[in-house]
Coordinates of C-alpha atoms in Angstrom, one line a residue:
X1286 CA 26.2 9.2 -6.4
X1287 CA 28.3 7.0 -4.0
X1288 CA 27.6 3.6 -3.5
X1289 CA 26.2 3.4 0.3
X1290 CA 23.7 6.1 -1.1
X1291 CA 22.7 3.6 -4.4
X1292 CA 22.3 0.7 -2.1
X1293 CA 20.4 2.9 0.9
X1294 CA 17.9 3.7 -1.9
X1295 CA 17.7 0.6 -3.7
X1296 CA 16.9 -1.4 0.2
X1297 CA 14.3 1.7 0.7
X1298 CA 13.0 1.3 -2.5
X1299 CA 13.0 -2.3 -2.0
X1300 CA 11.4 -2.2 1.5
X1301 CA 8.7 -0.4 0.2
X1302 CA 7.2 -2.5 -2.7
X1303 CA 7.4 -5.4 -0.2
X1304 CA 5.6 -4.2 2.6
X1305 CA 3.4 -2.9 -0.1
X1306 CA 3.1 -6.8 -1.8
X1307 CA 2.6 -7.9 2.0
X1308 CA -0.8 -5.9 2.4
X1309 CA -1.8 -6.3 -1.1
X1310 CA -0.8 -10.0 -1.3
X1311 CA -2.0 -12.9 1.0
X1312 CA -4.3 -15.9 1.3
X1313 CA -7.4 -14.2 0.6
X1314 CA -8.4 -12.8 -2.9
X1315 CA -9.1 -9.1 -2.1
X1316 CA -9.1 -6.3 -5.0
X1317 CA -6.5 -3.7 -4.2
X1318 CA -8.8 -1.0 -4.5
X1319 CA -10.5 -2.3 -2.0
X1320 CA -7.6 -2.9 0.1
X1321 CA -6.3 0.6 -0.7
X1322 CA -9.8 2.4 0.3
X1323 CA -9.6 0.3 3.5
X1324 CA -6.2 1.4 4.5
X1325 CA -7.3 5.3 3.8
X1326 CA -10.0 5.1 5.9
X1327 CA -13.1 4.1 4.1
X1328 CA -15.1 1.5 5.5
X1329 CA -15.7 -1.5 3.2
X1330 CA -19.3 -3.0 3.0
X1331 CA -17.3 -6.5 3.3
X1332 CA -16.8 -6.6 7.4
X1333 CA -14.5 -9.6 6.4
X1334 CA -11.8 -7.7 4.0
X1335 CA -12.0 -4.8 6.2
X1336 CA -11.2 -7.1 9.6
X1337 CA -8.7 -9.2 6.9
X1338 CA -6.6 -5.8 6.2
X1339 CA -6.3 -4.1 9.6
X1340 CA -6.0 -6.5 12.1
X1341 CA -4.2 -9.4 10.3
X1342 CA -2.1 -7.9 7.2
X1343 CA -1.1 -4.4 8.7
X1344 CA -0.2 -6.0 11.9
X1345 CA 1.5 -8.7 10.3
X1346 CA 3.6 -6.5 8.2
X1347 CA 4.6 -4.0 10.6
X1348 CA 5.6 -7.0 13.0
X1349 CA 7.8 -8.2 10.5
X1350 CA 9.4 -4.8 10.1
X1351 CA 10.2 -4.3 13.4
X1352 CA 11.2 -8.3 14.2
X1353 CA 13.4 -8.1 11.1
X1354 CA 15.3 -5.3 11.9
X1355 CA 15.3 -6.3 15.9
X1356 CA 17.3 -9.3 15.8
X1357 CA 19.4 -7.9 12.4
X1358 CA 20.8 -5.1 14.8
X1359 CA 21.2 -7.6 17.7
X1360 CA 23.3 -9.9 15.6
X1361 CA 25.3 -7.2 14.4
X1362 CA 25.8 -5.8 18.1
X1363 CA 27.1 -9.3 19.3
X1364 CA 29.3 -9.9 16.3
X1365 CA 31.0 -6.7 16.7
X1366 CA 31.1 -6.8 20.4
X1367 CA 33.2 -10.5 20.5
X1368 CA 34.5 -10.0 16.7
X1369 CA 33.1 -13.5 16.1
X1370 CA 31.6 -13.4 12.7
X1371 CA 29.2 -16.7 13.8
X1372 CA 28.0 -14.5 16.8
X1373 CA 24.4 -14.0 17.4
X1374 CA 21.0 -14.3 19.7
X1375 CA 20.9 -18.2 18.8
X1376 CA 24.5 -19.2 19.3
X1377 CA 24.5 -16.9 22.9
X1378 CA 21.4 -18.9 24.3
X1379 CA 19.2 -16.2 24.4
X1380 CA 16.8 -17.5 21.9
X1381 CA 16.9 -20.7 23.9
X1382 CA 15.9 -19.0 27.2
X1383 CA 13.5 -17.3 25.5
X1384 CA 12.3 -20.9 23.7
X1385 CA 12.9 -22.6 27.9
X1386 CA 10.6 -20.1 29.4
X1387 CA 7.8 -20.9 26.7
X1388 CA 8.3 -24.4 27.1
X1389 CA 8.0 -24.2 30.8
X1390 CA 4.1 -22.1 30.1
X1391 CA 3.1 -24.4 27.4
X1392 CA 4.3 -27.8 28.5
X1393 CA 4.2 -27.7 32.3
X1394 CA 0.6 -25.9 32.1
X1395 CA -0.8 -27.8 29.2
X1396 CA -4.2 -27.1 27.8
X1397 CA -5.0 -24.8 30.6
X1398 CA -2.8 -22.5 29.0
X1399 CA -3.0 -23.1 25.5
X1400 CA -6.6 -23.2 25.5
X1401 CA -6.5 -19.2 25.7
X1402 CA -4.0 -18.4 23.7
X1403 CA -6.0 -16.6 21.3
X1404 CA -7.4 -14.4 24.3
X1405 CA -5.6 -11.5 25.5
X1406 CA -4.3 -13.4 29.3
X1407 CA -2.8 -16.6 27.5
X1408 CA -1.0 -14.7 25.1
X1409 CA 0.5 -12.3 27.4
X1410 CA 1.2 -15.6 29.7
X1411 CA 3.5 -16.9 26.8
X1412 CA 4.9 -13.5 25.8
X1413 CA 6.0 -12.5 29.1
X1414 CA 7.7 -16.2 29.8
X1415 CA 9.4 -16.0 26.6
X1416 CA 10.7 -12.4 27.3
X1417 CA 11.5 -13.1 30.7
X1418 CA 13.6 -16.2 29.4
X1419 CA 15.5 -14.2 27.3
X1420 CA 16.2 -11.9 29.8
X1421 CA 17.5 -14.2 32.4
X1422 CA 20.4 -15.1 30.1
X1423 CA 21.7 -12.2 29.0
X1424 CA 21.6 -10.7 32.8
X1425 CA 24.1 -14.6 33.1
X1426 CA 25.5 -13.4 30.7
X1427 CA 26.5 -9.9 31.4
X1428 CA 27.4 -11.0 34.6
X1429 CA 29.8 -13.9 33.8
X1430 CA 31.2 -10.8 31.3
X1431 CA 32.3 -9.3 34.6
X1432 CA 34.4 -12.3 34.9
X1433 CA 35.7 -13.9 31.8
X1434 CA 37.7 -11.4 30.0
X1435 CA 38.0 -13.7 26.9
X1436 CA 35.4 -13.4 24.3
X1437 CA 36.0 -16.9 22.6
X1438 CA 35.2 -18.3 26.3
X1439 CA 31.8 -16.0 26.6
X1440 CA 31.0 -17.8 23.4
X1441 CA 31.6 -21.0 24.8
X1442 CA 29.5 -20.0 27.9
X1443 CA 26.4 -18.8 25.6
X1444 CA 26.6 -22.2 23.6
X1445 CA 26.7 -24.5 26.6
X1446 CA 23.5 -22.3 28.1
X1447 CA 21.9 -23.0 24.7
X1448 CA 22.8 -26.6 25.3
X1449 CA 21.2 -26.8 28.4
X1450 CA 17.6 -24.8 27.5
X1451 CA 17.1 -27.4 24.6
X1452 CA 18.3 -30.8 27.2
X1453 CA 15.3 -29.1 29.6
X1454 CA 13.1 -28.4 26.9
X1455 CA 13.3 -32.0 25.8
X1456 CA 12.6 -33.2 29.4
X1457 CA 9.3 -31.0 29.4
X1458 CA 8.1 -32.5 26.0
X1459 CA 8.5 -35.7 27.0
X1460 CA 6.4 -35.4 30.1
X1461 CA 4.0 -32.9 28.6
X1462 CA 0.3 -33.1 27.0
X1463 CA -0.3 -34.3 23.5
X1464 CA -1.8 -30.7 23.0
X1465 CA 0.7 -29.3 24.9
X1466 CA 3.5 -30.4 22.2
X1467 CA 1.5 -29.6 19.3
X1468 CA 1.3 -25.7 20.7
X1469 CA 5.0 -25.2 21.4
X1470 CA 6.0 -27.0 18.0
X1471 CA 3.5 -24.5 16.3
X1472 CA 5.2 -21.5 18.4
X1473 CA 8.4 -22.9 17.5
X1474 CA 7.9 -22.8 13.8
X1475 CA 7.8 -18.1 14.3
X1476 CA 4.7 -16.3 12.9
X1477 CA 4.8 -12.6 12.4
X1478 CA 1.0 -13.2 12.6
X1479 CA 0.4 -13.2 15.9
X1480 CA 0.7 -9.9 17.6
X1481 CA -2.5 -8.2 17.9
X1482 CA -3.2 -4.4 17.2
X1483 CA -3.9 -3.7 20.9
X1484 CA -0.4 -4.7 21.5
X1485 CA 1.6 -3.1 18.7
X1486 CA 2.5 0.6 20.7
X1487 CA 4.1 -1.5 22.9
X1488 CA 6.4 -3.5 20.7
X1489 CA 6.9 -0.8 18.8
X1490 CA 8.0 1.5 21.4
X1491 CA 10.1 -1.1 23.1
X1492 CA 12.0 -2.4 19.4
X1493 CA 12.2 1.4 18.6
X1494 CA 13.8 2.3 21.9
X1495 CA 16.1 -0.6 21.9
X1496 CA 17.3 0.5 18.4
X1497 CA 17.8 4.1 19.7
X1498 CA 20.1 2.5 22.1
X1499 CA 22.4 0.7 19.5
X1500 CA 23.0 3.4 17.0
X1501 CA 23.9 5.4 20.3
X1502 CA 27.0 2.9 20.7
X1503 CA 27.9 3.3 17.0
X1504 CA 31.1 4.9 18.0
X1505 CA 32.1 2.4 20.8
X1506 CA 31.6 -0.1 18.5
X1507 CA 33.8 1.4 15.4
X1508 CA 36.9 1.8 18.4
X1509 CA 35.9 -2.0 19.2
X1510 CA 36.8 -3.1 15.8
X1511 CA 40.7 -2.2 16.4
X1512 CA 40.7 -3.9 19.2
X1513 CA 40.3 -3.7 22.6
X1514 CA 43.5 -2.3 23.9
X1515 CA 42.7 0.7 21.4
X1516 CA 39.5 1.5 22.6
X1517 CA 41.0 1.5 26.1
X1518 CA 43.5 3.9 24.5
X1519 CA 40.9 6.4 23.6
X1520 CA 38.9 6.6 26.9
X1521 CA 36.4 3.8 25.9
X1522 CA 35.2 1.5 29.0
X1523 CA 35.5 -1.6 27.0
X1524 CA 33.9 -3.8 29.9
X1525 CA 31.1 -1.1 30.9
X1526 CA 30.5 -1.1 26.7
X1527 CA 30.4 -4.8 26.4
X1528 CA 27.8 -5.4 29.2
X1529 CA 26.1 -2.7 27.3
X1530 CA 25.7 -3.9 24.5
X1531 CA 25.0 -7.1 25.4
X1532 CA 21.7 -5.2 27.3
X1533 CA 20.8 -4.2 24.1
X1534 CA 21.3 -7.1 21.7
X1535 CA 19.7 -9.4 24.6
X1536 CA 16.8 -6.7 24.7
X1537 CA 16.0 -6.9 21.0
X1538 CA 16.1 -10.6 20.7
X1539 CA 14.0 -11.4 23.8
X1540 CA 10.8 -8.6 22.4
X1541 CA 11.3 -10.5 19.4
X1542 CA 11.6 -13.6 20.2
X1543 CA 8.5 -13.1 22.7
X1544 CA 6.2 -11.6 19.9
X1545 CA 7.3 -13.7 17.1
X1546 CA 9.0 -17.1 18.0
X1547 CA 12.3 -17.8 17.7
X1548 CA 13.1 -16.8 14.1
X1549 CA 16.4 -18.5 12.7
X1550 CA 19.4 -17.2 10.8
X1551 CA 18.2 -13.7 10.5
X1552 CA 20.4 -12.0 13.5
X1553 CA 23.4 -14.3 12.1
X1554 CA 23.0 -14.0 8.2
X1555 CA 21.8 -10.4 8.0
X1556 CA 24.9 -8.3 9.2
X1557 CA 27.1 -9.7 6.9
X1558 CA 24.7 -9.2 3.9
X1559 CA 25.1 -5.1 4.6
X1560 CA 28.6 -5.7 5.4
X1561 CA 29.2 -6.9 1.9
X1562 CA 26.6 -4.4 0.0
X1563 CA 28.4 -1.8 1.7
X1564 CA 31.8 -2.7 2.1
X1565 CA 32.2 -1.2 5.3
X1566 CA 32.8 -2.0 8.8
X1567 CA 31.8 1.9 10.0
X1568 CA 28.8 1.1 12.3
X1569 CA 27.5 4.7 11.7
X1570 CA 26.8 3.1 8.3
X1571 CA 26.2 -0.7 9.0
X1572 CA 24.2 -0.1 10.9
X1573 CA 21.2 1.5 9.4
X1574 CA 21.7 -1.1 6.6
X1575 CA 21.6 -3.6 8.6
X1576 CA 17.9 -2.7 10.2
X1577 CA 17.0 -2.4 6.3
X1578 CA 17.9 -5.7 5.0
X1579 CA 17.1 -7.3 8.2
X1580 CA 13.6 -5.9 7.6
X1581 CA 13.3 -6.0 3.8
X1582 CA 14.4 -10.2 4.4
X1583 CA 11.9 -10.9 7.3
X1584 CA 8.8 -9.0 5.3
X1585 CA 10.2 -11.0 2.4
X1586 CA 9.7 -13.8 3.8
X1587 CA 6.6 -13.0 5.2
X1588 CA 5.4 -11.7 1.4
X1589 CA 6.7 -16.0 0.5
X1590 CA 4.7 -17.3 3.0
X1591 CA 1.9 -15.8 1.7
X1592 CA 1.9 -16.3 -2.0
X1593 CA 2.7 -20.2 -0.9
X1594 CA -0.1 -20.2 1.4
X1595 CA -2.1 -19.3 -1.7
X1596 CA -1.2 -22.8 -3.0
X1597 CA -2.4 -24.3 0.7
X1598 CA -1.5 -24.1 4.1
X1599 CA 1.0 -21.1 4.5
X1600 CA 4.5 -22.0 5.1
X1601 CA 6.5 -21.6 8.5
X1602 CA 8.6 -18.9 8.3
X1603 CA 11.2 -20.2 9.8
X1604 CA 11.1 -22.9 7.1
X1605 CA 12.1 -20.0 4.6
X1606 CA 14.9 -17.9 6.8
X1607 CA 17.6 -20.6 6.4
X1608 CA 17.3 -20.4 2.8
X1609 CA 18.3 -17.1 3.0
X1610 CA 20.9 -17.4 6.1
X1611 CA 22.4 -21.0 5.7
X1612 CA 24.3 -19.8 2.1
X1613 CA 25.4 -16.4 3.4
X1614 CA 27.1 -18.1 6.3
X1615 CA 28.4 -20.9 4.1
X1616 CA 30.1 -18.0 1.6
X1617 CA 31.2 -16.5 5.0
X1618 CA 32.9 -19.7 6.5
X1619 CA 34.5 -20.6 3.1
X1620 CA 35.7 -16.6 2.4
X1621 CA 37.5 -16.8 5.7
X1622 CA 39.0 -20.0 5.2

């Protein structure tokens, strides 16, 4: 057996027991029987296990699957697309527009807002700023790619928008409600707990159609590799596949950004984690593995929080994702010299 198929079944394998841990495993003490005959069907004469299981675990878990692998695959797609190994959603300012277009709900609208974020309008209110934030940059974004020809100045570009998000941002807090503050620093922290069931098809559908999009660009992005004068050489658009891809990344990050918060280090760290348990740069490989460790770490982390919240207050998760990212990207800077 080859090694890409050892590790595909040991990340499977691994995937599994985790998102298995995740419904099994959480701040409430419920046998797994129980949580077994709920999952299968069977109502459970405890209306508070049963509402515990299927609308906070299973949701929970199944957002982190599909918020893992979205922003894994849209790190990859940007890293590839400007061959900038440090590339990703937060270094091209789309997790700060995203992050902006919250702060503008929460801060500017205060209370009024916040106080119905647990109904279905206030969290659609945020969602849809947040997604709409994200979107604005990338279409900058694309549109400047029209433009700049030079990748390293694109970078540049995307770092100077995420420069300017946080400078507003700061402005909003300081002239925002005390409330106001506390909800966007909550929001800020990322929870895979808050999407609902009622709203699961459609970030499903939307991460799933998204990722349909990228593996389509698999070969544009293996020509990509070599440069772009050779993909020119073998019929490839480079510009049309740039602003492409850049579409797609942008689309992942902003659903999950919008959903989830702005989770760190997992669209930067993650692609170079399958790029060095497959040693590979073939995209028709990379990346499937990347959507599997990008979910297996994000339900890992989910699985952490958790088992700490059994010890108290569960933990942020983005207080857990840098301890995963920040020594990948260390080994990274230090390999490369």
């Amino acid at each position: 057996m080859s090694r890409t198929s050892i590790c595909f079944l040991l990340l499977l394998a691994s995937l599994v027991v985790l998102c298995a841990l995740s419904l099994f495993v959480g701040s409430a003490s419920i046998p797994a029987a129980d949580v077994l005959s709920i999952l299968l069907g069977t109502p459970s004469d405890n209306s508070a296990w049963q509402f515990i299981v299927l609308s906070s675990r299973l949701p929970a878990m199944l957002t982190a699957l599909l918020c893992g692998a979205a922003l894994a695959v849209s790190g990859l797609l940007l890293q590839t697309a400007f061959r900038n190994p440090l590339a990703g959603p937060g270094i091209f300012g789309i997790t700060n527009g995203a992050a902006l277009g919250v702060a503008l709900v929460m801060l500017l609208l205060g209370g009024s807002v916040m106080s119905a974020v647990a109904s279905l309008p206030g969290f659609l209110a945020v969602l849809l700023s947040a997604f709409l934030g994200a979107m604005l940059v990338t279409l900058l974004l694309l549109v400047l790619s029209a433009w700049v020809r030079s990748n390293v100045m694109l970078l540049i570009v995307g770092i100077m928008v995420g420069y300017l998000s946080s400078s507003a941002i700061a402005l909003l807090n300081y002239a925002a409600t005390e409330e106001g503050v506390r909800s966007y620093m909550v929001w800020g922290l990322g929870s895979f707990e808050g999407v609902p069931m009622s709203l699961m098809p459609l970030f499903s559908a939307t991460v799933v159609l998204s990722l349909a999009a990228a593996f389509v660009l698999a070969k544009p992005l293996n020509a990509l590799l070599l440069g772009e004068r050779y993909a020119d050489s073998l019929g490839i658009a480079t510009r049309r596949v740039r602003s492409e891809l850049l579409f797609v990344s942008g689309m992942l990050a902003a659903v999950a950004t919008a959903f989830c918060g702005p989770i760190a280090f997992i669209g930067l760290a993650v692609p170079h984690v399958a790029r060095l348990l497959l040693g590979t740069q073939n995209h028709r490989q990379l990346l499937p593995a990347t959507l599997l460790v990008g979910a297996l770490t994000a339900v890992a982390c989910h699985v952490a929080s958790g088992l700490l919240g059994r010890l108290g207050s569960a933990v942020p998760i983005n207080a857990l994702t840098p301890l995963v990212g920040a020594p990948v990207i260390i080994y990274v800077i230090l390999k490369g010299k």
